[in-house]
Short mmCIF file of C-alpha atoms (C1' of nucleotides) in Angstrom, two decimals:
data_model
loop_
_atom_site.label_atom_id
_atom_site.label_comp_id
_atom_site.label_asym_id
_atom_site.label_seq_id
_atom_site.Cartn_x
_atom_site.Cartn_y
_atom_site.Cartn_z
CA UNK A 1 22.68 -68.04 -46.32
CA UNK A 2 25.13 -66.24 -48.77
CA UNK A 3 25.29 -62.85 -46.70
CA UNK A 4 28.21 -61.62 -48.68
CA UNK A 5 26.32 -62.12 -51.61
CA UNK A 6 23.62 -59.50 -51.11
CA UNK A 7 26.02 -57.26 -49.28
CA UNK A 8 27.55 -56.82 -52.61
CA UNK A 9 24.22 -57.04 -54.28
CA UNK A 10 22.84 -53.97 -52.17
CA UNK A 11 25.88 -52.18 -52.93
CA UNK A 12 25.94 -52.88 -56.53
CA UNK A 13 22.32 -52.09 -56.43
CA UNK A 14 23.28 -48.52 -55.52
CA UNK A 15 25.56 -47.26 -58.08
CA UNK A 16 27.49 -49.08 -60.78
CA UNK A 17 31.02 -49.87 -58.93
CA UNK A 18 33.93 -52.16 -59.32
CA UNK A 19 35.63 -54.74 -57.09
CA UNK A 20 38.09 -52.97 -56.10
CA UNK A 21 35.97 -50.08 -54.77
CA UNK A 22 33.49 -52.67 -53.17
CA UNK A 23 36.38 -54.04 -50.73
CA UNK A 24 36.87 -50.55 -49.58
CA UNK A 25 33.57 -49.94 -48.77
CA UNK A 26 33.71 -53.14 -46.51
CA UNK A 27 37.22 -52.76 -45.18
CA UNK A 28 37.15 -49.12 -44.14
CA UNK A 29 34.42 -46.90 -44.85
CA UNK A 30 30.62 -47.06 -43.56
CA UNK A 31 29.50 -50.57 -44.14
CA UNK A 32 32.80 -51.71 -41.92
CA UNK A 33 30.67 -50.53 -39.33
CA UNK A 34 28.76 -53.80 -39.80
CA UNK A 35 30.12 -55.91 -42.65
CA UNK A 36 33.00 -56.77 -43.49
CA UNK A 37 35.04 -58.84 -46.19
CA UNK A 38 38.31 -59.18 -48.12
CA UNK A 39 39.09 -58.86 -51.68
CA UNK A 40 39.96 -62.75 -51.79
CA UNK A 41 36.49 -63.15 -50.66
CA UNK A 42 34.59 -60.21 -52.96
CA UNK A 43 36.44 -61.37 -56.37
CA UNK A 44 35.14 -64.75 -56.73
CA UNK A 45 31.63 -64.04 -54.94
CA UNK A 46 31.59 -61.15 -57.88
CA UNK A 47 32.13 -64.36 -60.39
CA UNK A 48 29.33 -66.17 -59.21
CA UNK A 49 27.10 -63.87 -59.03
CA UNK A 50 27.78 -63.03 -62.58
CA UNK A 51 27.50 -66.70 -63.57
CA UNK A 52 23.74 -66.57 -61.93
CA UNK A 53 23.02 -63.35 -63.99
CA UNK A 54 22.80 -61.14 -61.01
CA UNK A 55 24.96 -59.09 -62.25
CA UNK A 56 27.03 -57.69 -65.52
CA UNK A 57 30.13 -55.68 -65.90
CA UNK A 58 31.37 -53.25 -68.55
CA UNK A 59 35.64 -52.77 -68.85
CA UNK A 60 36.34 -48.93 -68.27
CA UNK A 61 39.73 -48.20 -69.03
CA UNK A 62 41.89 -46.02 -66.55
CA UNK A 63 45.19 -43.82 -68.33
CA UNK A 64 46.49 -46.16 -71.17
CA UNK A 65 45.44 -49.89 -70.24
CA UNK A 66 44.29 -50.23 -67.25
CA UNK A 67 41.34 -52.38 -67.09
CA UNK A 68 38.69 -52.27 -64.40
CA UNK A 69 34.85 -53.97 -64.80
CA UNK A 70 32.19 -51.89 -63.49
CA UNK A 71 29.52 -53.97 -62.31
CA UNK A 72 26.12 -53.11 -62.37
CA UNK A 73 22.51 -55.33 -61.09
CA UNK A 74 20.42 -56.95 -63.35
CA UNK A 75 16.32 -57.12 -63.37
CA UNK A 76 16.87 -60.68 -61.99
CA UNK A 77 19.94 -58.94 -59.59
CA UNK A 78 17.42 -56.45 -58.34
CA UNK A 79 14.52 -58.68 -57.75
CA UNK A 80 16.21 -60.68 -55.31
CA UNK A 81 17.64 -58.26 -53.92
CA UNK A 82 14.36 -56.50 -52.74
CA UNK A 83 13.17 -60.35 -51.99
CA UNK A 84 15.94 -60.81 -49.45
CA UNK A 85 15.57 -57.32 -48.15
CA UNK A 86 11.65 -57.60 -47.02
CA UNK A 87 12.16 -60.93 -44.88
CA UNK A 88 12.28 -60.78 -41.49
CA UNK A 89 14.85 -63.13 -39.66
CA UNK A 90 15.27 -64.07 -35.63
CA UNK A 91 17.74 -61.98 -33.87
CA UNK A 92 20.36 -65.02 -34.05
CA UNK A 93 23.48 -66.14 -32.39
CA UNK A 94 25.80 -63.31 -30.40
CA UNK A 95 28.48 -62.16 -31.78
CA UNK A 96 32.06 -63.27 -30.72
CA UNK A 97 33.53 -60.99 -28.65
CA UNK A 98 37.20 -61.99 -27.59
CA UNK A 99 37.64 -59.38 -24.54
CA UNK A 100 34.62 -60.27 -23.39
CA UNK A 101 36.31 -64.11 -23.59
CA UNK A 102 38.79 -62.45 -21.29
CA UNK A 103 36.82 -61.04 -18.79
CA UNK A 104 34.94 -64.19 -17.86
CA UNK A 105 37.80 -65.78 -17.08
CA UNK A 106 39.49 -62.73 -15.60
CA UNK A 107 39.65 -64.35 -11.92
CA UNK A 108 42.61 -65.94 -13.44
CA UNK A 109 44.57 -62.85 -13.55
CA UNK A 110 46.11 -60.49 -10.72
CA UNK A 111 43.14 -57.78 -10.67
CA UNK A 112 45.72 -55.48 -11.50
CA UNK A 113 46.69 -56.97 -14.79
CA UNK A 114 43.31 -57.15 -15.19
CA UNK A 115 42.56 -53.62 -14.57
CA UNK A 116 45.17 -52.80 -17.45
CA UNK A 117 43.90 -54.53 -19.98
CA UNK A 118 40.35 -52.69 -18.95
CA UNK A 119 41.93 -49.44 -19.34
CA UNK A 120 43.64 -50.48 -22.81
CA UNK A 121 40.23 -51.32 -23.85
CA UNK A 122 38.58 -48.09 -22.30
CA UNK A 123 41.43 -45.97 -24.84
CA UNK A 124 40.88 -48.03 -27.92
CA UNK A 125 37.34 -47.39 -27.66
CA UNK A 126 37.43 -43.79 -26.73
CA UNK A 127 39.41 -43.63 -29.89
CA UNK A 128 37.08 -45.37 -32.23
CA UNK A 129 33.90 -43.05 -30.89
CA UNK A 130 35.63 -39.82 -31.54
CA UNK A 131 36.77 -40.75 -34.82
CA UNK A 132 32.86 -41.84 -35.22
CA UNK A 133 31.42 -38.75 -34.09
CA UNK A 134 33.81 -36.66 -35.86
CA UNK A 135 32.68 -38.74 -38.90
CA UNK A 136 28.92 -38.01 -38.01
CA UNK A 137 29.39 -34.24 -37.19
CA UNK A 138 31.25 -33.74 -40.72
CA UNK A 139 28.74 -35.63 -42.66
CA UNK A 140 25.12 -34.58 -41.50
CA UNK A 141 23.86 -31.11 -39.72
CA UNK A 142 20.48 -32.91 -39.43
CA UNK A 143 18.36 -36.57 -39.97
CA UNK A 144 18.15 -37.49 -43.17
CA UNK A 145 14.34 -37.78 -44.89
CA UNK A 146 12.55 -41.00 -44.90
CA UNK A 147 13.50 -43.07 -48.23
CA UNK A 148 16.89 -41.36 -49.01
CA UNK A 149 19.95 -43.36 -49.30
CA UNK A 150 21.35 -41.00 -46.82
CA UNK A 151 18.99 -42.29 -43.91
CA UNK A 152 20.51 -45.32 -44.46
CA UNK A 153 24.06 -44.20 -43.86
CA UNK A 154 22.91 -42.06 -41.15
CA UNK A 155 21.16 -44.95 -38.55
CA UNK A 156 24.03 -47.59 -39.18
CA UNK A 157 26.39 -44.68 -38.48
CA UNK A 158 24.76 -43.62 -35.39
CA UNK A 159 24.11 -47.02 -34.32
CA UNK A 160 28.07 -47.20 -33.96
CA UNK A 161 28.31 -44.69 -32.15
CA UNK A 162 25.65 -45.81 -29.52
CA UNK A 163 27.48 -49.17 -29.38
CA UNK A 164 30.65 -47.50 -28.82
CA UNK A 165 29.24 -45.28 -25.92
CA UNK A 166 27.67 -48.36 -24.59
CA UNK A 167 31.23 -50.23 -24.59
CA UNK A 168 32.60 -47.22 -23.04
CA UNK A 169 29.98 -47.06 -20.51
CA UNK A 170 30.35 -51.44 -19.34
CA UNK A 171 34.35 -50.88 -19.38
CA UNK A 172 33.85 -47.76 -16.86
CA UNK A 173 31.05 -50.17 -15.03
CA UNK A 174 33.89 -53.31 -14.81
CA UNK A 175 36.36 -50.15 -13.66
CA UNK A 176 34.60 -49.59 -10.77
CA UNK A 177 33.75 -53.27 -9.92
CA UNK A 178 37.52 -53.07 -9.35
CA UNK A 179 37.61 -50.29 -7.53
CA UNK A 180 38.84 -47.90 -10.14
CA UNK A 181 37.08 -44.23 -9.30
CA UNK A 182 36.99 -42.07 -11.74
CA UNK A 183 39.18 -39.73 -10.24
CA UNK A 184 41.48 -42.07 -10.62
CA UNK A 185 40.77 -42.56 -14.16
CA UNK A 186 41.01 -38.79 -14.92
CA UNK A 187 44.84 -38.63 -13.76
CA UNK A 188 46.12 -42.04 -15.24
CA UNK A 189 44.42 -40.08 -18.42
CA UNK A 190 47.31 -37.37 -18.09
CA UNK B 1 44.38 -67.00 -33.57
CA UNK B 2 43.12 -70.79 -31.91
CA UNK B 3 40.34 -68.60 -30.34
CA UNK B 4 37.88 -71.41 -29.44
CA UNK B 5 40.99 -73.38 -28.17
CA UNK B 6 41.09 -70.58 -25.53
CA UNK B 7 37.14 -70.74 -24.43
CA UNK B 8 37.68 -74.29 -23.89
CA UNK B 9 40.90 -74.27 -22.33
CA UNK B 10 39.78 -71.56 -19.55
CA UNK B 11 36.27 -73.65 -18.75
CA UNK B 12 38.41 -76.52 -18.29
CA UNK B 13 40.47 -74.79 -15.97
CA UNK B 14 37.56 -73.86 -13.87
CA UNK B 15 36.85 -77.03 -13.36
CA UNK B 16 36.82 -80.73 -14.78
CA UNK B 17 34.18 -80.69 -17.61
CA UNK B 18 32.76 -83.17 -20.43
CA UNK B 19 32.41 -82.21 -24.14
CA UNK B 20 29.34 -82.63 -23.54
CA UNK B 21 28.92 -79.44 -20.77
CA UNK B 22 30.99 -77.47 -22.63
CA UNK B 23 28.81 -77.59 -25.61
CA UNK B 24 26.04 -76.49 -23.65
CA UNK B 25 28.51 -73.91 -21.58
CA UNK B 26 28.41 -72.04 -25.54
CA UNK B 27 25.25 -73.29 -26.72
CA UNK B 28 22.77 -71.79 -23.78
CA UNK B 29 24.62 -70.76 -20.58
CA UNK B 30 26.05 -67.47 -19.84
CA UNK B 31 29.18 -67.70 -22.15
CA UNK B 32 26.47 -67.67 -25.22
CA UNK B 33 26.63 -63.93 -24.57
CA UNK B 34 30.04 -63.68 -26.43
CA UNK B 35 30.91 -67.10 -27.80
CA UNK B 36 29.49 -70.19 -29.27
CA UNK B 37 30.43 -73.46 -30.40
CA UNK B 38 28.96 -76.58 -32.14
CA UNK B 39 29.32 -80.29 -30.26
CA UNK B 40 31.25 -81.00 -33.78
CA UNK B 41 33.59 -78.02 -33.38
CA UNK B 42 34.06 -78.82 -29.79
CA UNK B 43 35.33 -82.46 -29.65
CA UNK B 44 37.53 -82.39 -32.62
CA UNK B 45 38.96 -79.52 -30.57
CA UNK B 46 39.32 -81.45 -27.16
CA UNK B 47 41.18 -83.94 -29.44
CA UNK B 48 43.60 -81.99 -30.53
CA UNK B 49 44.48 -79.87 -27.19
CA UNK B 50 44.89 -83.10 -25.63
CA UNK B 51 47.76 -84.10 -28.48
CA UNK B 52 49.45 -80.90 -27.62
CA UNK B 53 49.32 -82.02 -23.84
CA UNK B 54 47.02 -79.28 -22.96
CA UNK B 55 44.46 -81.25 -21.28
CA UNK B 56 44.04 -85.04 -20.17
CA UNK B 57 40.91 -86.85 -19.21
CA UNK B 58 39.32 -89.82 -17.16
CA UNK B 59 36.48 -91.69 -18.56
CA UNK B 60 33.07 -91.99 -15.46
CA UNK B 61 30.75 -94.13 -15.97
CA UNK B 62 26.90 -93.46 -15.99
CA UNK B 63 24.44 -95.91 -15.15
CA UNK B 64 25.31 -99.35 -16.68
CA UNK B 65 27.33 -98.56 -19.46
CA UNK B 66 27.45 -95.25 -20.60
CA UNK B 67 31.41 -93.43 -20.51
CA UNK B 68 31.50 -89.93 -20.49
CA UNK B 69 35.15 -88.51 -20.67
CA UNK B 70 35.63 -85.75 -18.10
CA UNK B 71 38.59 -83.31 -18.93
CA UNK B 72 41.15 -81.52 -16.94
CA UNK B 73 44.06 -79.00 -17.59
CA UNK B 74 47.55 -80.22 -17.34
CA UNK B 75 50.04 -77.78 -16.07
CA UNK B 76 51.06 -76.70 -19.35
CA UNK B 77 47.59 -75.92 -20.43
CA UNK B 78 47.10 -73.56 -17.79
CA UNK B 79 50.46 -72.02 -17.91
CA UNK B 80 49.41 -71.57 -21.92
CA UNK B 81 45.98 -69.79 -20.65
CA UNK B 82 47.12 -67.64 -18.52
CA UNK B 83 49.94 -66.33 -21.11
CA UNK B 84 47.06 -65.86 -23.67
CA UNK B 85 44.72 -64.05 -20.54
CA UNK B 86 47.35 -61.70 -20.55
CA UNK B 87 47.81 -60.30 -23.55
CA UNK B 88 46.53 -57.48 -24.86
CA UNK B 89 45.04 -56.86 -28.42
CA UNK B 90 43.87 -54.72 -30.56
CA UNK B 91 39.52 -53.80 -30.97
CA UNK B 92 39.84 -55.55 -34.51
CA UNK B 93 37.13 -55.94 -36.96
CA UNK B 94 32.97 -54.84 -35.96
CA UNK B 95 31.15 -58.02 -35.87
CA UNK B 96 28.57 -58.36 -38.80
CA UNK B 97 24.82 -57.63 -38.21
CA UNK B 98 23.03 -58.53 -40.88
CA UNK B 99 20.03 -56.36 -39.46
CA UNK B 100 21.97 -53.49 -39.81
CA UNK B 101 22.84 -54.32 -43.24
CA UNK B 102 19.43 -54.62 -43.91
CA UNK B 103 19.15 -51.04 -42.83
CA UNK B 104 21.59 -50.09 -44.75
CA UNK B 105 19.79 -50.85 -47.64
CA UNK B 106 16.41 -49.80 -46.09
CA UNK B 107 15.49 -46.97 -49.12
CA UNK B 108 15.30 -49.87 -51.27
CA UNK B 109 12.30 -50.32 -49.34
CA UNK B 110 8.85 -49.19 -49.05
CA UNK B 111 9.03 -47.29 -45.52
CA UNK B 112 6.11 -49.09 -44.19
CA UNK B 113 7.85 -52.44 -44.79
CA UNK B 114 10.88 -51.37 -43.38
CA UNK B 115 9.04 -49.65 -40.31
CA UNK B 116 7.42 -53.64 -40.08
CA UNK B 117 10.79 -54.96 -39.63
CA UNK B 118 11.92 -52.74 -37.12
CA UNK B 119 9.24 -53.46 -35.05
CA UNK B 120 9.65 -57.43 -34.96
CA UNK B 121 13.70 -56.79 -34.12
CA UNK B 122 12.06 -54.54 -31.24
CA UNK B 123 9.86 -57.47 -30.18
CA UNK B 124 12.44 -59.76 -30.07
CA UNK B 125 14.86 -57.71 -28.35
CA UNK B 126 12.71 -56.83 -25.95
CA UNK B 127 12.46 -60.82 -25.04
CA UNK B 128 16.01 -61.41 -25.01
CA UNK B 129 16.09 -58.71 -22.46
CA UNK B 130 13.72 -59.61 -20.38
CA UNK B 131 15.31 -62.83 -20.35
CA UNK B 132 18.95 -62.05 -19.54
CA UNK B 133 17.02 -59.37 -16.58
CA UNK B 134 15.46 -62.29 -15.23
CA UNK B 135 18.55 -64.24 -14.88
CA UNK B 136 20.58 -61.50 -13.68
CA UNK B 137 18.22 -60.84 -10.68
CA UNK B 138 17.44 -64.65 -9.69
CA UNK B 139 21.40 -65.01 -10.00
CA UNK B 140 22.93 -61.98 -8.54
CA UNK B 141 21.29 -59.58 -5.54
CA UNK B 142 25.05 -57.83 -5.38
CA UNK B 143 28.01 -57.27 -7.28
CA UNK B 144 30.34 -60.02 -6.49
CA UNK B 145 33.67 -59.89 -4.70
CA UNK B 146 37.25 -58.89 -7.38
CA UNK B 147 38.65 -62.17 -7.74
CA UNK B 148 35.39 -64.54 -7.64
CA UNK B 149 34.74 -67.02 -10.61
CA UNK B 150 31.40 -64.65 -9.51
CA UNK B 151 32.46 -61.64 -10.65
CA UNK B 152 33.29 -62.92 -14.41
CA UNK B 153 30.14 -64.15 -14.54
CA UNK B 154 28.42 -61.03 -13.52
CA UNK B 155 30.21 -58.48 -15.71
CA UNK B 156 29.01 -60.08 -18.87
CA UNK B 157 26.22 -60.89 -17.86
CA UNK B 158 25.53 -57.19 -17.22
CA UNK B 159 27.55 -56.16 -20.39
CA UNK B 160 24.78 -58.42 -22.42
CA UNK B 161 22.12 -56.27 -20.88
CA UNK B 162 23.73 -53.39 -21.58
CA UNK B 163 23.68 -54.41 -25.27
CA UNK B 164 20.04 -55.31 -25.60
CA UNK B 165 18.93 -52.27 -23.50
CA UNK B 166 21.07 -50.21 -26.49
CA UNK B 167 19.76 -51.83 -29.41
CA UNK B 168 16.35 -51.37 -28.18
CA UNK B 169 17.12 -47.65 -27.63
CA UNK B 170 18.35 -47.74 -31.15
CA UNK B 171 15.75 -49.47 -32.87
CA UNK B 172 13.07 -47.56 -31.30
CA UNK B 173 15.33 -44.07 -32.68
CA UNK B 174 14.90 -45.98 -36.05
CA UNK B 175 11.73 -45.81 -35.80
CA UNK B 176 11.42 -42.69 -34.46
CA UNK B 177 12.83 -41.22 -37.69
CA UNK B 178 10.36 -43.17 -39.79
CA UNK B 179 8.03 -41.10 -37.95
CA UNK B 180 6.52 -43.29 -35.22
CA UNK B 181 6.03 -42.01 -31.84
CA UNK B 182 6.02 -44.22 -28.52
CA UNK B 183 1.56 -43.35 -28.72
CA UNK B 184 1.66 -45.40 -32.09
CA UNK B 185 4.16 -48.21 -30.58
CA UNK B 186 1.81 -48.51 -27.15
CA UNK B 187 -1.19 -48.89 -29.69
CA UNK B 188 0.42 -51.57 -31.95
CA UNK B 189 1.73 -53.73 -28.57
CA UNK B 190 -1.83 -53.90 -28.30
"C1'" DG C 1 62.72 -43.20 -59.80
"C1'" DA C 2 60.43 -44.52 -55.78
"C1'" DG C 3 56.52 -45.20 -53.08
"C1'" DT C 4 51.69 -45.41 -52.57
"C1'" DA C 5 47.35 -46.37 -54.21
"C1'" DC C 6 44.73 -48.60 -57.90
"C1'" DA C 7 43.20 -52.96 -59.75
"C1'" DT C 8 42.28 -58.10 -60.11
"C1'" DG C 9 42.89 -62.45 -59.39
"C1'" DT C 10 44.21 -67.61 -57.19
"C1'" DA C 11 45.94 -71.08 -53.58
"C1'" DA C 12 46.28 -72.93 -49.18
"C1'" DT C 13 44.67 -73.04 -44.80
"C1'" DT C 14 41.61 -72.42 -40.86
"C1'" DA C 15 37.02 -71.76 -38.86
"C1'" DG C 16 32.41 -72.86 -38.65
"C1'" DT C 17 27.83 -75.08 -40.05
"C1'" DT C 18 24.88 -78.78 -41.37
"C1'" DA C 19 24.20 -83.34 -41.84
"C1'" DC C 20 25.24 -88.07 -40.80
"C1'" DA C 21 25.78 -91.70 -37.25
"C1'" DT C 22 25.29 -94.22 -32.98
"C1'" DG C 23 23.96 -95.52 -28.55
"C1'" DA C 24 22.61 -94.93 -23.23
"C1'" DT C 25 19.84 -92.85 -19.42
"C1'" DT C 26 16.03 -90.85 -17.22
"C1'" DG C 27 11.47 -89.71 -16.20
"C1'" DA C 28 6.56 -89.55 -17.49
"C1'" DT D 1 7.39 -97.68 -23.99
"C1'" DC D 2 8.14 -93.34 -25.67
"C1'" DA D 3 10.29 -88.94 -25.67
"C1'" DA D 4 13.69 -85.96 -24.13
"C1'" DT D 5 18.14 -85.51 -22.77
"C1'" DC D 6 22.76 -87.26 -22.18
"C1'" DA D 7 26.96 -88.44 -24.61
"C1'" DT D 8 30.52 -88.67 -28.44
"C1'" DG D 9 32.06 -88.68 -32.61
"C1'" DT D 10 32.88 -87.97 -38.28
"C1'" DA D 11 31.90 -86.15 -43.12
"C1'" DA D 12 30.74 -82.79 -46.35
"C1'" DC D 13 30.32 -78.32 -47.20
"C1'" DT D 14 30.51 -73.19 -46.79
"C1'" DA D 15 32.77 -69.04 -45.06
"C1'" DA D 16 36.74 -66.49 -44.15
"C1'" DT D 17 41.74 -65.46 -43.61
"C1'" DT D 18 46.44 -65.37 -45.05
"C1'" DA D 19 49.59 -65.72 -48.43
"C1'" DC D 20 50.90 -65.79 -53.17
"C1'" DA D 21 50.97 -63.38 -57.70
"C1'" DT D 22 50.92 -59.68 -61.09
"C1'" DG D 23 50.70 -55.35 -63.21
"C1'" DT D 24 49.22 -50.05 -63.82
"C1'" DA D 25 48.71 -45.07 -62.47
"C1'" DC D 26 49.72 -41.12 -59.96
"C1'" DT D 27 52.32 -38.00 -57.17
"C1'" DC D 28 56.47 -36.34 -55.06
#
DNA sequence: GAGTACATGTAATTAGTTACATGATTGA
DNA sequence: TCAATCATGTAACTAATTACATGTACTC
């Protein structure tokens, strides 16, 4: 289906922007959030999609000779782009989910060891929302208007957080299954 | 990581199992809610765990004719399991969502067609969770006992309902900010 | 001058999907 | 007898990761 492809498409589509600044975008900022991909991966999908004349690049030159290619969408680039975007698709496979791997087979372990692993998960998590939310409080005071980039941003951002909260939320559920109170919680939190 | 060697490795330890079951263990069953597999990922896989010695198996006949190779864990294999069952590891990457890339991108859009979309993910989240709600109460009528196969089964099985239940709550936000109210929604389920 | 970030690529390997291939069993 | 399901495999291809490879620019 060539996901990657419009990924860097849509992205492209936005602003003119080079490789380099594509991976980051995929590795660590927003889009991470739901996409992801390496530069190995983004370098020669850039090629191709050059070769189908979705896209052309212009050398900037950074200090003395630096060389980095800007790429920007063509007519062709943006017209499939806005074909993809309008078709519907079914909701698909579920994502892998490795701890989740884990806990089905969790009768394996001691409950205890069990239980640790829950509460390493519960941290991690706990982590990830607050740097989320600290993300979403710097960036917006209020919801975006309808057809601004910034909407955009906004939903995929706060659709992390409400999958975060909702980890949070089973790992405290599979806590208690075990008979983990959340008094108990609160002092192992110390 | 040998990820799927791990899903296969801890159904076979719960109990003796074709290729066959296992493909429809991640195809359909309850561990499609975090993993899947194709029958051609699967077998090549049973070959090679039984190299390493991690499984053997003894062929039954069906009927007249038809052999059907039925799998169990050798000592090592479960000593192997339970070392990887153990370990802990880090969140790691967001899976990809290619709906929420979509959204992403949704500006590109004209609101109404976006709106359109949102509405058919609704739809067919709102199946999927009436599905996995209907299995959960035919299948459960209490939380099973800490150390059941049971209880494995049971916490995922509520952790996938979990996740519908919040992408609905999302998607309907979504559409919220694209300015329709639950009176509109009622009127187009209609 | 050293370390980090910028910048772009390729090679080898592993993971996963789609298509090809074959045959038996069961129930309507 | 026909269709669906049971049952097991391989081949070709696409997607993704890890490792290899190189050089520049900026800041302390």
């Amino acid at each position: 289906m060539r996901l990657l492809k419009y990924a860097i498409l849509g992205l492209i589509n936005r602003s003119p922007i080079t490789g380099y600044d594509i991976t980051k975008e995929l590795d660590e900022r927003i889009m991470a959030n739901f996409w992801h991909a390496k530069h190995s991966q983004i370098y020669p999908e850039l090629k191709k999609l050059l070769e189908e004349g979705l896209v052309e690049f212009q050398v900037e030159v950074q200090g003395e000779k630096l060389e980095k290619k800007v790429y920007t969408i063509t007519k062709e680039g943006k017209n499939e782009f806005r074909e993809w975007l309008l078709t519907d698709e079914p909701i698909g496979v579920t994502p892998k989910d490795v701890f989740r791997l884990r806990t089905f087979f969790s009768d394996e372990l001691p409950a205890k060891d069990f239980v640790k692993l829950l509460y390493s998960q519960l941290s991690m998590h706990k982590h990830k929302l607050a740097y989320l939310s600290d993300n979403m409080a710097k960036s917006y005071s209020n919801v975006p208007m309808v057809g601004t980039l910034e909407l955009g941003d906004y939903m995929v951002l706060e659709g992390a957080i409400m999958r975060e909260k909702n980890v949070i939320d089973w790992l405290n559920k599979c806590l208690f299954y075990h008979g983990e109170t959340k008094d108990k919680k609160i002092l192992s939190d110390i």
